[in-house]
PDB file of C-alpha atoms in Angstrom:
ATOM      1  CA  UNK H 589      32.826 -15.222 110.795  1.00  0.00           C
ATOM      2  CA  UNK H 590      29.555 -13.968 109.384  1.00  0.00           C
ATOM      3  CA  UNK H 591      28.810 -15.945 105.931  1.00  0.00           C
ATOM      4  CA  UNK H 592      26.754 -15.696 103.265  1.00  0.00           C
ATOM      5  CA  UNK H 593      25.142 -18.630 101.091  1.00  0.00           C
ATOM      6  CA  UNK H 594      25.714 -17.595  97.396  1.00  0.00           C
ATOM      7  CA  UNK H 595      24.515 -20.989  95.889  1.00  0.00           C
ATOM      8  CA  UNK H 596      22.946 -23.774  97.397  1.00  0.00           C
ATOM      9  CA  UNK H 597      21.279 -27.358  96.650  1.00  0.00           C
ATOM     10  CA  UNK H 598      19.317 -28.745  99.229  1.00  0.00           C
ATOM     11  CA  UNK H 599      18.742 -32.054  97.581  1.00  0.00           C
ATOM     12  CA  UNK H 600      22.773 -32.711  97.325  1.00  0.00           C
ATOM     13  CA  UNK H 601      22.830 -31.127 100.801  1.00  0.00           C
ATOM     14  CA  UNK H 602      25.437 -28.795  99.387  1.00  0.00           C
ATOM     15  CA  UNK H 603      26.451 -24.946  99.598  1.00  0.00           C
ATOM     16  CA  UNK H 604      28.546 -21.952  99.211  1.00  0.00           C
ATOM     17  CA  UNK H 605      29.407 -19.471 101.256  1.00  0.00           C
ATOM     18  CA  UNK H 606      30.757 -16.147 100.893  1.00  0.00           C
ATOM     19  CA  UNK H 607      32.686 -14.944 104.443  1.00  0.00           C
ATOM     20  CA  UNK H 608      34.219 -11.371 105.173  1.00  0.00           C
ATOM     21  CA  UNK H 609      37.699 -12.118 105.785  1.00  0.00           C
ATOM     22  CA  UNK H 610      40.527 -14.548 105.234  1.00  0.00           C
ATOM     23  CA  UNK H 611      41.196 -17.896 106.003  1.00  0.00           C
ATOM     24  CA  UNK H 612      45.084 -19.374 106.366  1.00  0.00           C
ATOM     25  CA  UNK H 613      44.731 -22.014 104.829  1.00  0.00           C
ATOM     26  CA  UNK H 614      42.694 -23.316 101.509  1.00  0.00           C
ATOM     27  CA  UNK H 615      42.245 -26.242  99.069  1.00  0.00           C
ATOM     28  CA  UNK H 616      42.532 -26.149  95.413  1.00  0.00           C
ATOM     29  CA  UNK H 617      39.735 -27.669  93.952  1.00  0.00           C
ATOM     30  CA  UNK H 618      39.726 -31.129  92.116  1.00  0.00           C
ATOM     31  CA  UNK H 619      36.745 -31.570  89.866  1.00  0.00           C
ATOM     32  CA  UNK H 620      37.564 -34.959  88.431  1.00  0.00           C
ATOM     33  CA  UNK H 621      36.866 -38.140  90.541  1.00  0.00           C
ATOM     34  CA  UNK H 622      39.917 -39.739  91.516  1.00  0.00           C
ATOM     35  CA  UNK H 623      40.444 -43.376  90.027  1.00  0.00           C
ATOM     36  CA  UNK H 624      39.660 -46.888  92.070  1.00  0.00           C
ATOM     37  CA  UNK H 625      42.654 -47.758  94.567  1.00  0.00           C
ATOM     38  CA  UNK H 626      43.974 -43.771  94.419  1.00  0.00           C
ATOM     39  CA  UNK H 627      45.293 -42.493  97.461  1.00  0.00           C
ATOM     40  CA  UNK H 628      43.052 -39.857  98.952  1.00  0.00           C
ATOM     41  CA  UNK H 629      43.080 -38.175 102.573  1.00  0.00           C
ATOM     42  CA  UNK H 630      39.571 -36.783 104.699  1.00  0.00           C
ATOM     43  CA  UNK H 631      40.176 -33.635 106.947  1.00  0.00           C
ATOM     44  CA  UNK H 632      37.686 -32.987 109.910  1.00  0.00           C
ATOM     45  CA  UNK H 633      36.576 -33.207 113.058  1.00  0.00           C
ATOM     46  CA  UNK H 634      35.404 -36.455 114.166  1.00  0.00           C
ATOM     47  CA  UNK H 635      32.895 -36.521 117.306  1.00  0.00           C
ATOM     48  CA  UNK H 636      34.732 -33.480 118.985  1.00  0.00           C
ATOM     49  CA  UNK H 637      35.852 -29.983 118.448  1.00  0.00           C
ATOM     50  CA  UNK H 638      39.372 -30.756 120.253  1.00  0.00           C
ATOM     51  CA  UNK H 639      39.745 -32.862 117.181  1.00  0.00           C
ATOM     52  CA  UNK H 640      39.742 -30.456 114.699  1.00  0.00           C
ATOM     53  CA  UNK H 641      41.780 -30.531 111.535  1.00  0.00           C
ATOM     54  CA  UNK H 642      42.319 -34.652 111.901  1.00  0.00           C
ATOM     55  CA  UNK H 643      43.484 -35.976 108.643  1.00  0.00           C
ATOM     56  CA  UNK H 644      43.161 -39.826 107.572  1.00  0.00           C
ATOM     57  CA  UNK H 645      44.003 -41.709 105.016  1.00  0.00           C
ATOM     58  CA  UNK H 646      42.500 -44.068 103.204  1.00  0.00           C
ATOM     59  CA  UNK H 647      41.715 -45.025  99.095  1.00  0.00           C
ATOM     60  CA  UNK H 648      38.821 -44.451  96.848  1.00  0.00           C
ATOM     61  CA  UNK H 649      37.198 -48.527  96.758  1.00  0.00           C
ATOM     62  CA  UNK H 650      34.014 -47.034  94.483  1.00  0.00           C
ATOM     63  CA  UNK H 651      32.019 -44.905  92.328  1.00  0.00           C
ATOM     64  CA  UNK H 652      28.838 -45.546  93.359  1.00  0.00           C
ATOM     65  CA  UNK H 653      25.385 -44.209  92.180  1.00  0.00           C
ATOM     66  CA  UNK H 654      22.474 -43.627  95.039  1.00  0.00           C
ATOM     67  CA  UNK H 655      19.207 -42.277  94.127  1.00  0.00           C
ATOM     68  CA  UNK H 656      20.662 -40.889  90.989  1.00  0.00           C
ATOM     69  CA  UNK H 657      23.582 -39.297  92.875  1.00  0.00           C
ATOM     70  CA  UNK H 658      26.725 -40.323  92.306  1.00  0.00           C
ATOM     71  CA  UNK H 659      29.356 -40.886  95.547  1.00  0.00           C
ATOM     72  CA  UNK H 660      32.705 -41.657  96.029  1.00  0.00           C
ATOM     73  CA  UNK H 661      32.979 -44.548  98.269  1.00  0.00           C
ATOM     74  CA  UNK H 662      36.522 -45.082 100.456  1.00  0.00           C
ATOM     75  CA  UNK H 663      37.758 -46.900 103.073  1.00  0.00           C
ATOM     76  CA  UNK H 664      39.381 -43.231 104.632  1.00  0.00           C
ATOM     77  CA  UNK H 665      38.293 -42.977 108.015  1.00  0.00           C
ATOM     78  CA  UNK H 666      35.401 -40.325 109.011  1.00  0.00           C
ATOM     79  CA  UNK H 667      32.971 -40.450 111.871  1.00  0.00           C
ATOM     80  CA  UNK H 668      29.812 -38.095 113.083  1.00  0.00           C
ATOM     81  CA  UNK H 669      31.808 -34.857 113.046  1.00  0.00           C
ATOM     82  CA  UNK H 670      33.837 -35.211 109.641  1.00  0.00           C
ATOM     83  CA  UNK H 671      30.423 -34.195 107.428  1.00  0.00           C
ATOM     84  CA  UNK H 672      31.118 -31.672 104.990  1.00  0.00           C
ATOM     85  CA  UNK H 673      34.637 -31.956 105.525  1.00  0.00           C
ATOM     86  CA  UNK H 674      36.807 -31.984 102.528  1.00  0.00           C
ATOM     87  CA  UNK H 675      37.903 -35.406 100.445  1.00  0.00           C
ATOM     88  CA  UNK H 676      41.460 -34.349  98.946  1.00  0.00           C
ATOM     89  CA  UNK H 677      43.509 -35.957  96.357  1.00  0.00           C
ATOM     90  CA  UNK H 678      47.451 -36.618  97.168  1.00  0.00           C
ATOM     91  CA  UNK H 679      48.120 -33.602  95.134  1.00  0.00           C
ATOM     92  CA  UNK H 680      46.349 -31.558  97.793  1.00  0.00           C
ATOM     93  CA  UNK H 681      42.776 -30.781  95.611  1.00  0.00           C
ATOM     94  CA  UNK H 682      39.337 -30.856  97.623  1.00  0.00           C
ATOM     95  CA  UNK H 683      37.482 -33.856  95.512  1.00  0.00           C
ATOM     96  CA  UNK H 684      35.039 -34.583  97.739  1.00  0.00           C
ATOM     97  CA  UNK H 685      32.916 -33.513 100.393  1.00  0.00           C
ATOM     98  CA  UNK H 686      31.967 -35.846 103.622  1.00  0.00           C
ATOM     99  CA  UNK H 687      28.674 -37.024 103.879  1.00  0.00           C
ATOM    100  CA  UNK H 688      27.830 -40.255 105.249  1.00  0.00           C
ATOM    101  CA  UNK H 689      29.802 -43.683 106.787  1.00  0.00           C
ATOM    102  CA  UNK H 690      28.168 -46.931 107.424  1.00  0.00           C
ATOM    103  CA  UNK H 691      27.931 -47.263 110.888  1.00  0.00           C
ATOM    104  CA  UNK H 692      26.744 -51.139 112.528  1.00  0.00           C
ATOM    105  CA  UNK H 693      26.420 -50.965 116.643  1.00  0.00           C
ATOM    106  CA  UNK H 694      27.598 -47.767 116.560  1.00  0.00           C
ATOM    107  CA  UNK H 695      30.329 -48.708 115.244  1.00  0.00           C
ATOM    108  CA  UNK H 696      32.186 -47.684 112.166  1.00  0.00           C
ATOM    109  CA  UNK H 697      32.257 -49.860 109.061  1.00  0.00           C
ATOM    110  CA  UNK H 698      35.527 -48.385 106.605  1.00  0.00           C
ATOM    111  CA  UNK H 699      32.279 -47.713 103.912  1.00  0.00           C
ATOM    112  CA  UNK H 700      32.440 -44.091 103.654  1.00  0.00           C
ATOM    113  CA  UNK H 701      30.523 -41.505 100.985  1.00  0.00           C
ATOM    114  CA  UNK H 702      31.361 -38.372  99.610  1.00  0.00           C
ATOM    115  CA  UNK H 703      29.871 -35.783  97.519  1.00  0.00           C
ATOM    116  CA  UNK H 704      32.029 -35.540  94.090  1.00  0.00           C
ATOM    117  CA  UNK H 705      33.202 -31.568  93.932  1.00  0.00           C
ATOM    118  CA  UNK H 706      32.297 -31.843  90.703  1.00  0.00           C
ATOM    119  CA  UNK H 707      28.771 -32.810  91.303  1.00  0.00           C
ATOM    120  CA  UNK H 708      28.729 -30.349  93.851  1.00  0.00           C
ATOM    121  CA  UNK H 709      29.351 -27.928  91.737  1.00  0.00           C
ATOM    122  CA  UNK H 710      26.934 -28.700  88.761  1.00  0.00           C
ATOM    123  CA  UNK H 711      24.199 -28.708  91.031  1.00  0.00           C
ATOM    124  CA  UNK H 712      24.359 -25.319  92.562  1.00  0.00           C
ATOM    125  CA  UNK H 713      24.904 -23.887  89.046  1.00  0.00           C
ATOM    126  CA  UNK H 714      28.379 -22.820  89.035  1.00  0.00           C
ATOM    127  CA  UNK H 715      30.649 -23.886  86.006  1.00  0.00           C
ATOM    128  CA  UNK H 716      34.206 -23.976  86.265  1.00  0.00           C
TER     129      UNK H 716
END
């Protein structure tokens, strides 16, 4: 599909874009961070296209703040792949978006960030 970019933040690494069609299936959107120890799930595509759409689960450990940026930290699984996949609550709302996992050897740590949708948001602009 041919997209758009309506809004964009370069230093949250974050965008939106505007497609000419219609996708099956969406997320609500979740603007609040979830609480410590809530349930939350990533959807993605870790290291390969024939994984797409893999869902994990895992819980929000942190808030944290990085170079004036606030994260959400979890243990959810993700690896190179899952970035800019969505973070959803267990009520099915997009609260984050993938961006990083601590990685030692190559090999994944269960530290995992994500861009706040609410964050996202702010940045680019858009109120909601």
């Amino acid at each position: 599909l041919v997209g758009k970019v309506i809004a964009a933040n370069s230093g949250r690494d974050v965008a939106i874009v505007k497609i000419d069609g219609s996708l099956p299936k969406f997320f609500k959107i979740g603007k609040d961070i979830p609480p410590v120890g809530a349930e939350v799930f990533a959807v993605g595509t870790p290291r390969a296209e024939k994984f797409q759409s893999t869902l994990s689960r895992g819980i929000v450990s942190s808030v944290r703040e990085e170079q004036n940026k606030i994260l959400i930290q979890s243990d959810v699984n993700v690896l190179p792949g899952n970035s800019g996949g969505p973070l959803v609550d267990k009520n099915g709302a997009a609260v984050g978006i993938t961006v990083s996992g601590l990685m030692i050897n190559n090999a994944p740590q269960g530290i995992n960030f994500f861009i706040p949708i609410g964050d996202a948001l702010k940045s680019m602009g858009v109120v909601m």
